[in-house]
PDB file of C-alpha atoms in Angstrom:
ATOM      1  CA  UNK A   1     -57.717 -47.850 -46.968  1.00  0.00           C
ATOM      2  CA  UNK A   2     -56.678 -46.559 -50.399  1.00  0.00           C
ATOM      3  CA  UNK A   3     -57.980 -43.094 -49.489  1.00  0.00           C
ATOM      4  CA  UNK A   4     -55.741 -43.085 -46.397  1.00  0.00           C
ATOM      5  CA  UNK A   5     -52.589 -44.411 -48.075  1.00  0.00           C
ATOM      6  CA  UNK A   6     -52.662 -41.963 -50.976  1.00  0.00           C
ATOM      7  CA  UNK A   7     -52.266 -38.728 -48.910  1.00  0.00           C
ATOM      8  CA  UNK A   8     -49.678 -40.499 -46.762  1.00  0.00           C
ATOM      9  CA  UNK A   9     -47.683 -41.403 -49.876  1.00  0.00           C
ATOM     10  CA  UNK A  10     -47.824 -37.802 -51.160  1.00  0.00           C
ATOM     11  CA  UNK A  11     -46.759 -36.552 -47.737  1.00  0.00           C
ATOM     12  CA  UNK A  12     -43.766 -38.895 -47.699  1.00  0.00           C
ATOM     13  CA  UNK A  13     -42.783 -37.727 -51.167  1.00  0.00           C
ATOM     14  CA  UNK A  14     -42.943 -34.049 -50.167  1.00  0.00           C
ATOM     15  CA  UNK A  15     -40.977 -34.788 -46.992  1.00  0.00           C
ATOM     16  CA  UNK A  16     -38.266 -36.566 -48.972  1.00  0.00           C
ATOM     17  CA  UNK A  17     -38.048 -33.671 -51.446  1.00  0.00           C
ATOM     18  CA  UNK A  18     -37.837 -31.168 -48.561  1.00  0.00           C
ATOM     19  CA  UNK A  19     -35.012 -33.103 -46.920  1.00  0.00           C
ATOM     20  CA  UNK A  20     -33.143 -33.345 -50.230  1.00  0.00           C
ATOM     21  CA  UNK A  21     -33.452 -29.603 -50.911  1.00  0.00           C
ATOM     22  CA  UNK A  22     -32.499 -28.782 -47.336  1.00  0.00           C
ATOM     23  CA  UNK A  23     -29.405 -30.963 -47.561  1.00  0.00           C
ATOM     24  CA  UNK A  24     -28.413 -29.378 -50.858  1.00  0.00           C
ATOM     25  CA  UNK A  25     -28.936 -25.904 -49.426  1.00  0.00           C
ATOM     26  CA  UNK A  26     -26.898 -26.765 -46.304  1.00  0.00           C
ATOM     27  CA  UNK A  27     -24.048 -28.078 -48.372  1.00  0.00           C
ATOM     28  CA  UNK A  28     -24.156 -25.004 -50.517  1.00  0.00           C
ATOM     29  CA  UNK A  29     -24.079 -22.736 -47.468  1.00  0.00           C
ATOM     30  CA  UNK A  30     -21.275 -24.796 -45.937  1.00  0.00           C
ATOM     31  CA  UNK A  31     -19.276 -24.546 -49.113  1.00  0.00           C
ATOM     32  CA  UNK A  32     -19.926 -20.809 -49.223  1.00  0.00           C
ATOM     33  CA  UNK A  33     -18.801 -20.481 -45.587  1.00  0.00           C
ATOM     34  CA  UNK A  34     -15.652 -22.471 -46.288  1.00  0.00           C
ATOM     35  CA  UNK A  35     -15.041 -20.323 -49.327  1.00  0.00           C
ATOM     36  CA  UNK A  36     -15.349 -17.149 -47.279  1.00  0.00           C
ATOM     37  CA  UNK A  37     -12.949 -18.542 -44.649  1.00  0.00           C
ATOM     38  CA  UNK A  38     -10.416 -19.428 -47.325  1.00  0.00           C
ATOM     39  CA  UNK A  39     -10.783 -15.940 -48.782  1.00  0.00           C
ATOM     40  CA  UNK A  40     -10.163 -14.364 -45.373  1.00  0.00           C
ATOM     41  CA  UNK A  41      -7.046 -16.511 -44.853  1.00  0.00           C
ATOM     42  CA  UNK A  42      -5.757 -15.587 -48.298  1.00  0.00           C
ATOM     43  CA  UNK A  43      -6.359 -11.908 -47.538  1.00  0.00           C
ATOM     44  CA  UNK A  44      -4.470 -12.207 -44.248  1.00  0.00           C
ATOM     45  CA  UNK A  45      -1.530 -13.970 -45.845  1.00  0.00           C
ATOM     46  CA  UNK A  46      -1.327 -11.419 -48.636  1.00  0.00           C
ATOM     47  CA  UNK A  47      -1.772  -8.406 -46.316  1.00  0.00           C
ATOM     48  CA  UNK A  48       1.075  -5.907 -45.811  1.00  0.00           C
ATOM     49  CA  UNK A  49       3.533  -6.398 -42.978  1.00  0.00           C
ATOM     50  CA  UNK A  50       2.097  -3.430 -41.056  1.00  0.00           C
ATOM     51  CA  UNK A  51      -1.359  -5.044 -40.915  1.00  0.00           C
ATOM     52  CA  UNK A  52       0.146  -8.420 -40.049  1.00  0.00           C
ATOM     53  CA  UNK A  53       1.972  -6.824 -37.115  1.00  0.00           C
ATOM     54  CA  UNK A  54      -1.306  -5.444 -35.768  1.00  0.00           C
ATOM     55  CA  UNK A  55      -3.093  -8.777 -36.194  1.00  0.00           C
ATOM     56  CA  UNK A  56      -0.235 -10.869 -34.778  1.00  0.00           C
ATOM     57  CA  UNK A  57      -0.105  -9.031 -31.449  1.00  0.00           C
ATOM     58  CA  UNK A  58       0.768 -11.211 -28.480  1.00  0.00           C
ATOM     59  CA  UNK A  59      -1.477 -12.232 -25.612  1.00  0.00           C
ATOM     60  CA  UNK A  60       0.315  -9.763 -23.371  1.00  0.00           C
ATOM     61  CA  UNK A  61      -0.481  -6.825 -25.644  1.00  0.00           C
ATOM     62  CA  UNK A  62      -4.086  -7.882 -26.223  1.00  0.00           C
ATOM     63  CA  UNK A  63      -5.064  -8.921 -22.689  1.00  0.00           C
ATOM     64  CA  UNK A  64      -2.469  -8.168 -20.009  1.00  0.00           C
ATOM     65  CA  UNK A  65      -1.711  -4.554 -20.928  1.00  0.00           C
ATOM     66  CA  UNK A  66      -5.418  -3.493 -20.952  1.00  0.00           C
ATOM     67  CA  UNK A  67      -5.916  -5.327 -17.658  1.00  0.00           C
ATOM     68  CA  UNK A  68      -2.870  -3.573 -16.207  1.00  0.00           C
ATOM     69  CA  UNK A  69      -4.238  -0.222 -17.351  1.00  0.00           C
ATOM     70  CA  UNK A  70      -7.526  -0.896 -15.576  1.00  0.00           C
ATOM     71  CA  UNK A  71      -5.760  -1.951 -12.388  1.00  0.00           C
ATOM     72  CA  UNK A  72      -3.621   1.194 -12.548  1.00  0.00           C
ATOM     73  CA  UNK A  73      -6.766   3.313 -12.746  1.00  0.00           C
ATOM     74  CA  UNK A  74      -8.309   1.432  -9.844  1.00  0.00           C
ATOM     75  CA  UNK A  75      -5.134   1.744  -7.780  1.00  0.00           C
ATOM     76  CA  UNK A  76      -4.991   5.476  -8.440  1.00  0.00           C
ATOM     77  CA  UNK A  77      -8.545   5.833  -7.148  1.00  0.00           C
ATOM     78  CA  UNK A  78      -7.930   3.755  -4.013  1.00  0.00           C
ATOM     79  CA  UNK A  79      -4.716   5.528  -2.927  1.00  0.00           C
ATOM     80  CA  UNK A  80      -4.504   9.005  -1.367  1.00  0.00           C
ATOM     81  CA  UNK A  81      -3.458  12.012  -3.401  1.00  0.00           C
ATOM     82  CA  UNK A  82       0.002  12.314  -1.831  1.00  0.00           C
ATOM     83  CA  UNK A  83       0.708   8.576  -2.166  1.00  0.00           C
ATOM     84  CA  UNK A  84       2.147   9.004  -5.660  1.00  0.00           C
ATOM     85  CA  UNK A  85       4.784  11.407  -4.367  1.00  0.00           C
ATOM     86  CA  UNK A  86       5.789   9.010  -1.583  1.00  0.00           C
ATOM     87  CA  UNK A  87       5.979   6.111  -4.029  1.00  0.00           C
ATOM     88  CA  UNK A  88       8.131   8.231  -6.344  1.00  0.00           C
ATOM     89  CA  UNK A  89      10.518   8.923  -3.470  1.00  0.00           C
ATOM     90  CA  UNK A  90      10.698   5.211  -2.673  1.00  0.00           C
ATOM     91  CA  UNK A  91      11.461   4.452  -6.309  1.00  0.00           C
ATOM     92  CA  UNK A  92      14.261   7.030  -6.282  1.00  0.00           C
ATOM     93  CA  UNK A  93      15.762   5.522  -3.134  1.00  0.00           C
ATOM     94  CA  UNK A  94      15.468   2.044  -4.659  1.00  0.00           C
ATOM     95  CA  UNK A  95      17.344   3.154  -7.769  1.00  0.00           C
ATOM     96  CA  UNK A  96      14.310   3.196 -10.088  1.00  0.00           C
ATOM     97  CA  UNK A  97      14.115  -0.560 -10.844  1.00  0.00           C
ATOM     98  CA  UNK A  98      13.532  -1.368 -14.502  1.00  0.00           C
ATOM     99  CA  UNK A  99       9.851  -1.379 -15.429  1.00  0.00           C
ATOM    100  CA  UNK A 100       8.684   0.064 -12.099  1.00  0.00           C
ATOM    101  CA  UNK A 101       6.653   3.256 -12.208  1.00  0.00           C
ATOM    102  CA  UNK A 102       4.266   4.920  -9.784  1.00  0.00           C
ATOM    103  CA  UNK A 103       1.261   3.621 -11.716  1.00  0.00           C
ATOM    104  CA  UNK A 104       2.604   0.088 -11.808  1.00  0.00           C
ATOM    105  CA  UNK A 105       3.288   0.109  -8.085  1.00  0.00           C
ATOM    106  CA  UNK A 106      -0.317   1.154  -7.452  1.00  0.00           C
ATOM    107  CA  UNK A 107      -1.548  -1.526  -9.845  1.00  0.00           C
ATOM    108  CA  UNK A 108       0.707  -4.078  -8.149  1.00  0.00           C
ATOM    109  CA  UNK A 109      -0.912  -3.265  -4.819  1.00  0.00           C
ATOM    110  CA  UNK A 110      -4.380  -3.905  -6.224  1.00  0.00           C
ATOM    111  CA  UNK A 111      -3.327  -7.115  -7.979  1.00  0.00           C
ATOM    112  CA  UNK A 112      -1.432  -8.344  -4.895  1.00  0.00           C
ATOM    113  CA  UNK A 113      -4.410  -7.639  -2.648  1.00  0.00           C
ATOM    114  CA  UNK A 114      -6.837  -9.461  -4.967  1.00  0.00           C
ATOM    115  CA  UNK A 115      -4.522 -12.451  -5.485  1.00  0.00           C
ATOM    116  CA  UNK A 116      -3.764 -12.764  -1.773  1.00  0.00           C
ATOM    117  CA  UNK A 117      -7.470 -12.515  -0.948  1.00  0.00           C
ATOM    118  CA  UNK A 118      -8.409 -15.304  -3.357  1.00  0.00           C
ATOM    119  CA  UNK A 119      -5.512 -17.563  -2.330  1.00  0.00           C
ATOM    120  CA  UNK A 120      -6.020 -17.059   1.414  1.00  0.00           C
ATOM    121  CA  UNK A 121      -9.774 -17.626   1.171  1.00  0.00           C
ATOM    122  CA  UNK A 122      -9.235 -20.795  -0.861  1.00  0.00           C
ATOM    123  CA  UNK A 123      -6.678 -22.140   1.618  1.00  0.00           C
ATOM    124  CA  UNK A 124      -8.950 -21.322   4.560  1.00  0.00           C
ATOM    125  CA  UNK A 125     -11.850 -23.180   2.969  1.00  0.00           C
ATOM    126  CA  UNK A 126      -9.662 -26.172   2.143  1.00  0.00           C
ATOM    127  CA  UNK A 127      -8.274 -26.360   5.693  1.00  0.00           C
ATOM    128  CA  UNK A 128     -11.758 -25.980   7.161  1.00  0.00           C
ATOM    129  CA  UNK A 129     -10.922 -23.145   9.556  1.00  0.00           C
ATOM    130  CA  UNK A 130     -13.493 -21.483  11.748  1.00  0.00           C
ATOM    131  CA  UNK A 131     -15.085 -18.168  10.800  1.00  0.00           C
ATOM    132  CA  UNK A 132     -12.960 -15.974  13.083  1.00  0.00           C
ATOM    133  CA  UNK A 133      -9.754 -17.788  12.149  1.00  0.00           C
ATOM    134  CA  UNK A 134     -10.616 -17.527   8.455  1.00  0.00           C
ATOM    135  CA  UNK A 135     -11.381 -13.828   8.802  1.00  0.00           C
ATOM    136  CA  UNK A 136      -8.096 -13.090  10.571  1.00  0.00           C
ATOM    137  CA  UNK A 137      -6.081 -15.237   8.153  1.00  0.00           C
ATOM    138  CA  UNK A 138      -7.661 -13.627   5.076  1.00  0.00           C
ATOM    139  CA  UNK A 139      -7.189 -10.089   6.421  1.00  0.00           C
ATOM    140  CA  UNK A 140      -3.528 -10.639   7.314  1.00  0.00           C
ATOM    141  CA  UNK A 141      -2.634 -12.331   4.013  1.00  0.00           C
ATOM    142  CA  UNK A 142      -4.530  -9.693   2.005  1.00  0.00           C
ATOM    143  CA  UNK A 143      -2.653  -6.891   3.761  1.00  0.00           C
ATOM    144  CA  UNK A 144       0.632  -8.680   3.063  1.00  0.00           C
ATOM    145  CA  UNK A 145      -0.304  -8.906  -0.617  1.00  0.00           C
ATOM    146  CA  UNK A 146      -1.221  -5.216  -0.644  1.00  0.00           C
ATOM    147  CA  UNK A 147       2.101  -4.253   0.985  1.00  0.00           C
ATOM    148  CA  UNK A 148       4.213  -6.613  -1.171  1.00  0.00           C
ATOM    149  CA  UNK A 149       5.369  -3.864  -3.624  1.00  0.00           C
ATOM    150  CA  UNK A 150       6.402  -1.644  -0.687  1.00  0.00           C
ATOM    151  CA  UNK A 151       8.348  -4.504   0.885  1.00  0.00           C
ATOM    152  CA  UNK A 152      10.097  -5.156  -2.430  1.00  0.00           C
ATOM    153  CA  UNK A 153      11.058  -1.483  -2.736  1.00  0.00           C
ATOM    154  CA  UNK A 154      12.279  -1.460   0.871  1.00  0.00           C
ATOM    155  CA  UNK A 155      14.504  -4.480   0.206  1.00  0.00           C
ATOM    156  CA  UNK A 156      15.847  -2.872  -2.968  1.00  0.00           C
ATOM    157  CA  UNK A 157      16.593   0.323  -1.029  1.00  0.00           C
ATOM    158  CA  UNK A 158      18.394  -1.606   1.700  1.00  0.00           C
ATOM    159  CA  UNK A 159      20.539  -3.548  -0.797  1.00  0.00           C
ATOM    160  CA  UNK A 160      21.349  -0.370  -2.685  1.00  0.00           C
ATOM    161  CA  UNK A 161      22.378   1.401   0.530  1.00  0.00           C
ATOM    162  CA  UNK A 162      24.708  -1.477   1.385  1.00  0.00           C
ATOM    163  CA  UNK A 163      26.360  -1.234  -2.030  1.00  0.00           C
ATOM    164  CA  UNK A 164      26.702   2.538  -1.705  1.00  0.00           C
ATOM    165  CA  UNK A 165      28.227   2.178   1.775  1.00  0.00           C
ATOM    166  CA  UNK A 166      30.860  -0.236   0.523  1.00  0.00           C
ATOM    167  CA  UNK A 167      31.729   1.688  -2.640  1.00  0.00           C
ATOM    168  CA  UNK A 168      31.833   5.204  -1.161  1.00  0.00           C
ATOM    169  CA  UNK A 169      35.349   5.131   0.447  1.00  0.00           C
ATOM    170  CA  UNK A 170      37.011   3.826  -2.719  1.00  0.00           C
ATOM    171  CA  UNK A 171      35.137   6.343  -4.850  1.00  0.00           C
ATOM    172  CA  UNK A 172      36.211   9.276  -2.653  1.00  0.00           C
ATOM    173  CA  UNK A 173      39.805   8.008  -2.699  1.00  0.00           C
ATOM    174  CA  UNK A 174      39.671   7.934  -6.500  1.00  0.00           C
ATOM    175  CA  UNK A 175      38.207  11.442  -6.511  1.00  0.00           C
ATOM    176  CA  UNK A 176      40.998  12.670  -4.221  1.00  0.00           C
ATOM    177  CA  UNK A 177      43.738  11.087  -6.329  1.00  0.00           C
ATOM    178  CA  UNK A 178      42.235  12.449  -9.564  1.00  0.00           C
ATOM    179  CA  UNK A 179      41.890  16.001  -8.202  1.00  0.00           C
ATOM    180  CA  UNK A 180      45.391  16.008  -6.707  1.00  0.00           C
ATOM    181  CA  UNK A 181      46.800  14.791 -10.028  1.00  0.00           C
ATOM    182  CA  UNK A 182      45.472  17.917 -11.742  1.00  0.00           C
ATOM    183  CA  UNK A 183      41.958  17.059 -12.893  1.00  0.00           C
ATOM    184  CA  UNK A 184      38.939  19.205 -12.148  1.00  0.00           C
ATOM    185  CA  UNK A 185      36.121  17.995  -9.953  1.00  0.00           C
ATOM    186  CA  UNK A 186      33.831  17.271 -12.907  1.00  0.00           C
ATOM    187  CA  UNK A 187      36.549  15.287 -14.708  1.00  0.00           C
ATOM    188  CA  UNK A 188      37.298  13.400 -11.470  1.00  0.00           C
ATOM    189  CA  UNK A 189      33.618  12.483 -11.148  1.00  0.00           C
ATOM    190  CA  UNK A 190      33.713  11.260 -14.745  1.00  0.00           C
ATOM    191  CA  UNK A 191      36.675   9.040 -13.818  1.00  0.00           C
ATOM    192  CA  UNK A 192      34.688   7.572 -10.930  1.00  0.00           C
ATOM    193  CA  UNK A 193      31.669   6.943 -13.161  1.00  0.00           C
ATOM    194  CA  UNK A 194      33.870   5.358 -15.846  1.00  0.00           C
ATOM    195  CA  UNK A 195      36.136   3.180 -13.702  1.00  0.00           C
ATOM    196  CA  UNK A 196      33.726   1.905 -11.063  1.00  0.00           C
ATOM    197  CA  UNK A 197      30.557  -0.167 -11.103  1.00  0.00           C
ATOM    198  CA  UNK A 198      27.390  -0.255  -9.085  1.00  0.00           C
ATOM    199  CA  UNK A 199      24.775   2.282  -7.984  1.00  0.00           C
ATOM    200  CA  UNK A 200      27.344   4.896  -6.909  1.00  0.00           C
ATOM    201  CA  UNK A 201      28.836   4.951 -10.396  1.00  0.00           C
ATOM    202  CA  UNK A 202      25.347   5.362 -11.854  1.00  0.00           C
ATOM    203  CA  UNK A 203      24.603   8.239  -9.489  1.00  0.00           C
ATOM    204  CA  UNK A 204      27.816  10.078 -10.443  1.00  0.00           C
ATOM    205  CA  UNK A 205      27.013   9.551 -14.115  1.00  0.00           C
ATOM    206  CA  UNK A 206      23.519  10.944 -13.603  1.00  0.00           C
ATOM    207  CA  UNK A 207      24.939  13.926 -11.720  1.00  0.00           C
ATOM    208  CA  UNK A 208      27.267  14.684 -14.640  1.00  0.00           C
ATOM    209  CA  UNK A 209      24.370  14.408 -17.090  1.00  0.00           C
ATOM    210  CA  UNK A 210      22.363  16.893 -15.039  1.00  0.00           C
ATOM    211  CA  UNK A 211      25.300  19.277 -15.047  1.00  0.00           C
ATOM    212  CA  UNK A 212      25.640  18.899 -18.822  1.00  0.00           C
ATOM    213  CA  UNK A 213      22.022  19.897 -19.415  1.00  0.00           C
ATOM    214  CA  UNK A 214      22.486  23.130 -17.487  1.00  0.00           C
ATOM    215  CA  UNK A 215      22.049  22.457 -13.770  1.00  0.00           C
ATOM    216  CA  UNK A 216      24.564  23.921 -11.373  1.00  0.00           C
ATOM    217  CA  UNK A 217      27.059  21.784  -9.505  1.00  0.00           C
ATOM    218  CA  UNK A 218      25.460  22.476  -6.133  1.00  0.00           C
ATOM    219  CA  UNK A 219      21.989  21.575  -7.385  1.00  0.00           C
ATOM    220  CA  UNK A 220      23.257  18.360  -8.987  1.00  0.00           C
ATOM    221  CA  UNK A 221      25.055  17.391  -5.777  1.00  0.00           C
ATOM    222  CA  UNK A 222      21.943  18.066  -3.703  1.00  0.00           C
ATOM    223  CA  UNK A 223      19.900  15.929  -6.083  1.00  0.00           C
ATOM    224  CA  UNK A 224      22.467  13.171  -5.633  1.00  0.00           C
ATOM    225  CA  UNK A 225      21.996  13.356  -1.852  1.00  0.00           C
ATOM    226  CA  UNK A 226      18.195  13.336  -2.168  1.00  0.00           C
ATOM    227  CA  UNK A 227      18.263  10.137  -4.230  1.00  0.00           C
ATOM    228  CA  UNK A 228      20.020   8.253  -1.430  1.00  0.00           C
ATOM    229  CA  UNK A 229      19.438   7.749   2.289  1.00  0.00           C
ATOM    230  CA  UNK A 230      23.099   7.197   3.201  1.00  0.00           C
ATOM    231  CA  UNK A 231      24.304   9.600   5.940  1.00  0.00           C
ATOM    232  CA  UNK A 232      27.964   9.442   4.862  1.00  0.00           C
ATOM    233  CA  UNK A 233      27.111  10.354   1.288  1.00  0.00           C
ATOM    234  CA  UNK A 234      24.867  13.173   2.465  1.00  0.00           C
ATOM    235  CA  UNK A 235      27.661  14.586   4.654  1.00  0.00           C
ATOM    236  CA  UNK A 236      30.095  14.338   1.725  1.00  0.00           C
ATOM    237  CA  UNK A 237      27.664  16.197  -0.539  1.00  0.00           C
ATOM    238  CA  UNK A 238      27.117  18.861   2.130  1.00  0.00           C
ATOM    239  CA  UNK A 239      30.874  19.390   2.470  1.00  0.00           C
ATOM    240  CA  UNK A 240      31.341  19.687  -1.289  1.00  0.00           C
ATOM    241  CA  UNK A 241      28.458  22.148  -1.601  1.00  0.00           C
ATOM    242  CA  UNK A 242      29.931  24.325   1.145  1.00  0.00           C
ATOM    243  CA  UNK A 243      33.373  24.135  -0.450  1.00  0.00           C
ATOM    244  CA  UNK A 244      31.893  25.224  -3.769  1.00  0.00           C
ATOM    245  CA  UNK A 245      29.990  28.073  -2.108  1.00  0.00           C
ATOM    246  CA  UNK A 246      32.901  29.464  -0.048  1.00  0.00           C
ATOM    247  CA  UNK A 247      35.689  28.831  -2.556  1.00  0.00           C
ATOM    248  CA  UNK A 248      37.600  26.294  -0.445  1.00  0.00           C
ATOM    249  CA  UNK A 249      40.093  24.145  -2.418  1.00  0.00           C
ATOM    250  CA  UNK A 250      38.377  20.934  -3.469  1.00  0.00           C
ATOM    251  CA  UNK A 251      41.479  18.775  -3.008  1.00  0.00           C
ATOM    252  CA  UNK A 252      41.794  19.702   0.649  1.00  0.00           C
ATOM    253  CA  UNK A 253      38.111  18.970   1.313  1.00  0.00           C
ATOM    254  CA  UNK A 254      38.344  15.642  -0.500  1.00  0.00           C
ATOM    255  CA  UNK A 255      41.400  14.650   1.515  1.00  0.00           C
ATOM    256  CA  UNK A 256      39.596  15.341   4.790  1.00  0.00           C
ATOM    257  CA  UNK A 257      36.455  13.562   3.616  1.00  0.00           C
ATOM    258  CA  UNK A 258      38.478  10.551   2.499  1.00  0.00           C
ATOM    259  CA  UNK A 259      40.136  10.158   5.897  1.00  0.00           C
ATOM    260  CA  UNK A 260      36.828  10.567   7.726  1.00  0.00           C
ATOM    261  CA  UNK A 261      35.078   8.023   5.500  1.00  0.00           C
ATOM    262  CA  UNK A 262      37.902   5.539   6.094  1.00  0.00           C
ATOM    263  CA  UNK A 263      37.587   5.967   9.859  1.00  0.00           C
ATOM    264  CA  UNK A 264      33.812   5.522   9.654  1.00  0.00           C
ATOM    265  CA  UNK A 265      34.253   2.415   7.509  1.00  0.00           C
ATOM    266  CA  UNK A 266      36.601   0.887  10.070  1.00  0.00           C
ATOM    267  CA  UNK A 267      34.174   1.737  12.863  1.00  0.00           C
ATOM    268  CA  UNK A 268      31.313   0.222  10.858  1.00  0.00           C
ATOM    269  CA  UNK A 269      33.322  -2.992  10.384  1.00  0.00           C
ATOM    270  CA  UNK A 270      34.059  -3.134  14.112  1.00  0.00           C
ATOM    271  CA  UNK A 271      30.385  -2.607  14.878  1.00  0.00           C
ATOM    272  CA  UNK A 272      29.395  -5.454  12.558  1.00  0.00           C
ATOM    273  CA  UNK A 273      32.000  -7.687  14.223  1.00  0.00           C
ATOM    274  CA  UNK A 274      30.595  -6.868  17.664  1.00  0.00           C
ATOM    275  CA  UNK A 275      27.108  -7.866  16.498  1.00  0.00           C
ATOM    276  CA  UNK A 276      28.216 -11.348  15.397  1.00  0.00           C
ATOM    277  CA  UNK A 277      28.101 -12.979  18.892  1.00  0.00           C
ATOM    278  CA  UNK A 278      24.592 -11.654  19.477  1.00  0.00           C
ATOM    279  CA  UNK A 279      23.345 -12.808  16.070  1.00  0.00           C
ATOM    280  CA  UNK A 280      24.905 -16.260  16.390  1.00  0.00           C
ATOM    281  CA  UNK A 281      23.377 -16.837  19.838  1.00  0.00           C
ATOM    282  CA  UNK A 282      19.936 -17.904  18.576  1.00  0.00           C
ATOM    283  CA  UNK A 283      21.113 -20.538  16.027  1.00  0.00           C
ATOM    284  CA  UNK A 284      23.693 -21.713  18.562  1.00  0.00           C
ATOM    285  CA  UNK A 285      21.041 -22.374  21.219  1.00  0.00           C
ATOM    286  CA  UNK A 286      18.321 -23.846  19.012  1.00  0.00           C
ATOM    287  CA  UNK A 287      20.347 -25.627  16.290  1.00  0.00           C
ATOM    288  CA  UNK A 288      23.945 -26.375  17.254  1.00  0.00           C
ATOM    289  CA  UNK A 289      23.735 -27.167  20.980  1.00  0.00           C
ATOM    290  CA  UNK A 290      20.827 -29.688  20.673  1.00  0.00           C
ATOM    291  CA  UNK A 291      22.733 -31.622  17.987  1.00  0.00           C
ATOM    292  CA  UNK A 292      25.877 -31.497  20.123  1.00  0.00           C
ATOM    293  CA  UNK A 293      24.017 -32.792  23.183  1.00  0.00           C
ATOM    294  CA  UNK A 294      22.486 -35.622  21.161  1.00  0.00           C
ATOM    295  CA  UNK A 295      25.867 -36.645  19.732  1.00  0.00           C
ATOM    296  CA  UNK A 296      27.710 -36.448  23.073  1.00  0.00           C
ATOM    297  CA  UNK A 297      25.095 -37.505  25.617  1.00  0.00           C
ATOM    298  CA  UNK A 298      23.026 -39.776  23.372  1.00  0.00           C
ATOM    299  CA  UNK A 299      25.116 -42.957  23.842  1.00  0.00           C
ATOM    300  CA  UNK A 300      25.421 -42.317  27.598  1.00  0.00           C
ATOM    301  CA  UNK A 301      21.654 -41.889  27.866  1.00  0.00           C
ATOM    302  CA  UNK A 302      21.047 -45.134  25.977  1.00  0.00           C
ATOM    303  CA  UNK A 303      23.464 -46.990  28.290  1.00  0.00           C
ATOM    304  CA  UNK A 304      21.763 -45.553  31.374  1.00  0.00           C
ATOM    305  CA  UNK A 305      18.332 -46.574  30.088  1.00  0.00           C
ATOM    306  CA  UNK A 306      19.535 -50.100  29.356  1.00  0.00           C
ATOM    307  CA  UNK A 307      21.085 -50.330  32.810  1.00  0.00           C
ATOM    308  CA  UNK A 308      17.869 -49.331  34.575  1.00  0.00           C
ATOM    309  CA  UNK A 309      15.768 -51.631  32.400  1.00  0.00           C
ATOM    310  CA  UNK A 310      17.915 -54.664  33.344  1.00  0.00           C
ATOM    311  CA  UNK A 311      19.045 -55.546  29.837  1.00  0.00           C
ATOM    312  CA  UNK A 312      22.737 -55.649  30.839  1.00  0.00           C
TER     313      UNK A 312
END
């Protein structure tokens, strides 16, 4: 018994010493690790402002921008070669919205397609649709997500064209008055850019900037027409280019263009007024008339039903 207990006692002693040394070593390592962490924090706090700016970058700069770069590369690979030129034309017609570039539009298509695919597939699984219904739903929603940037640019182009259509007659009147008062055409365009607001003012200001950097008046006017899809503005630009080419007095051309634009604006207003009865027909039939019938014939119908049921 003594021979068995003696080795067991020595073993317990060695085990206790091993645990003690291990605990001391762990504490020492932990203290060393804490010391290194404190040293790193002190180094960061005492670092120059330039290094702090690099280390304090936001989540957008560290994660979203690299992800956007990858999606731009993927979108460039998935789109045809001439798609960038078409997207650039759409951006010009939309007025070059802030932050929108050709690469970002391509990346937006990829991101919209992926997001719509995930969302549509999740909704289809939650609703428990059949395979064919799920396939059709996912395909349609994914295509909508892919075309979402194009639809946004189309809406921006439409809104911009409406603003140009409304501002063009007043701008040409101001041009006519300025030229007839003795100003040159360039100075009259500067008056329009300075005293008006909206996309037309921005386009005149851009035209003047192009002329200041060395482009001819005809080329700047043609560029102005190419950045818009408004027929009246294109016809005005064509008339001014011809007047500049043949030496026709600008004031006379502006006077004629002003009267024509006013007539077209009145015709456009009459056309919009003629469309009102057609546009109001659908809400009238499906929204207003049912409510009117309920309010007028509802009490009579209730009285008739009570009469036939013998309650009176």
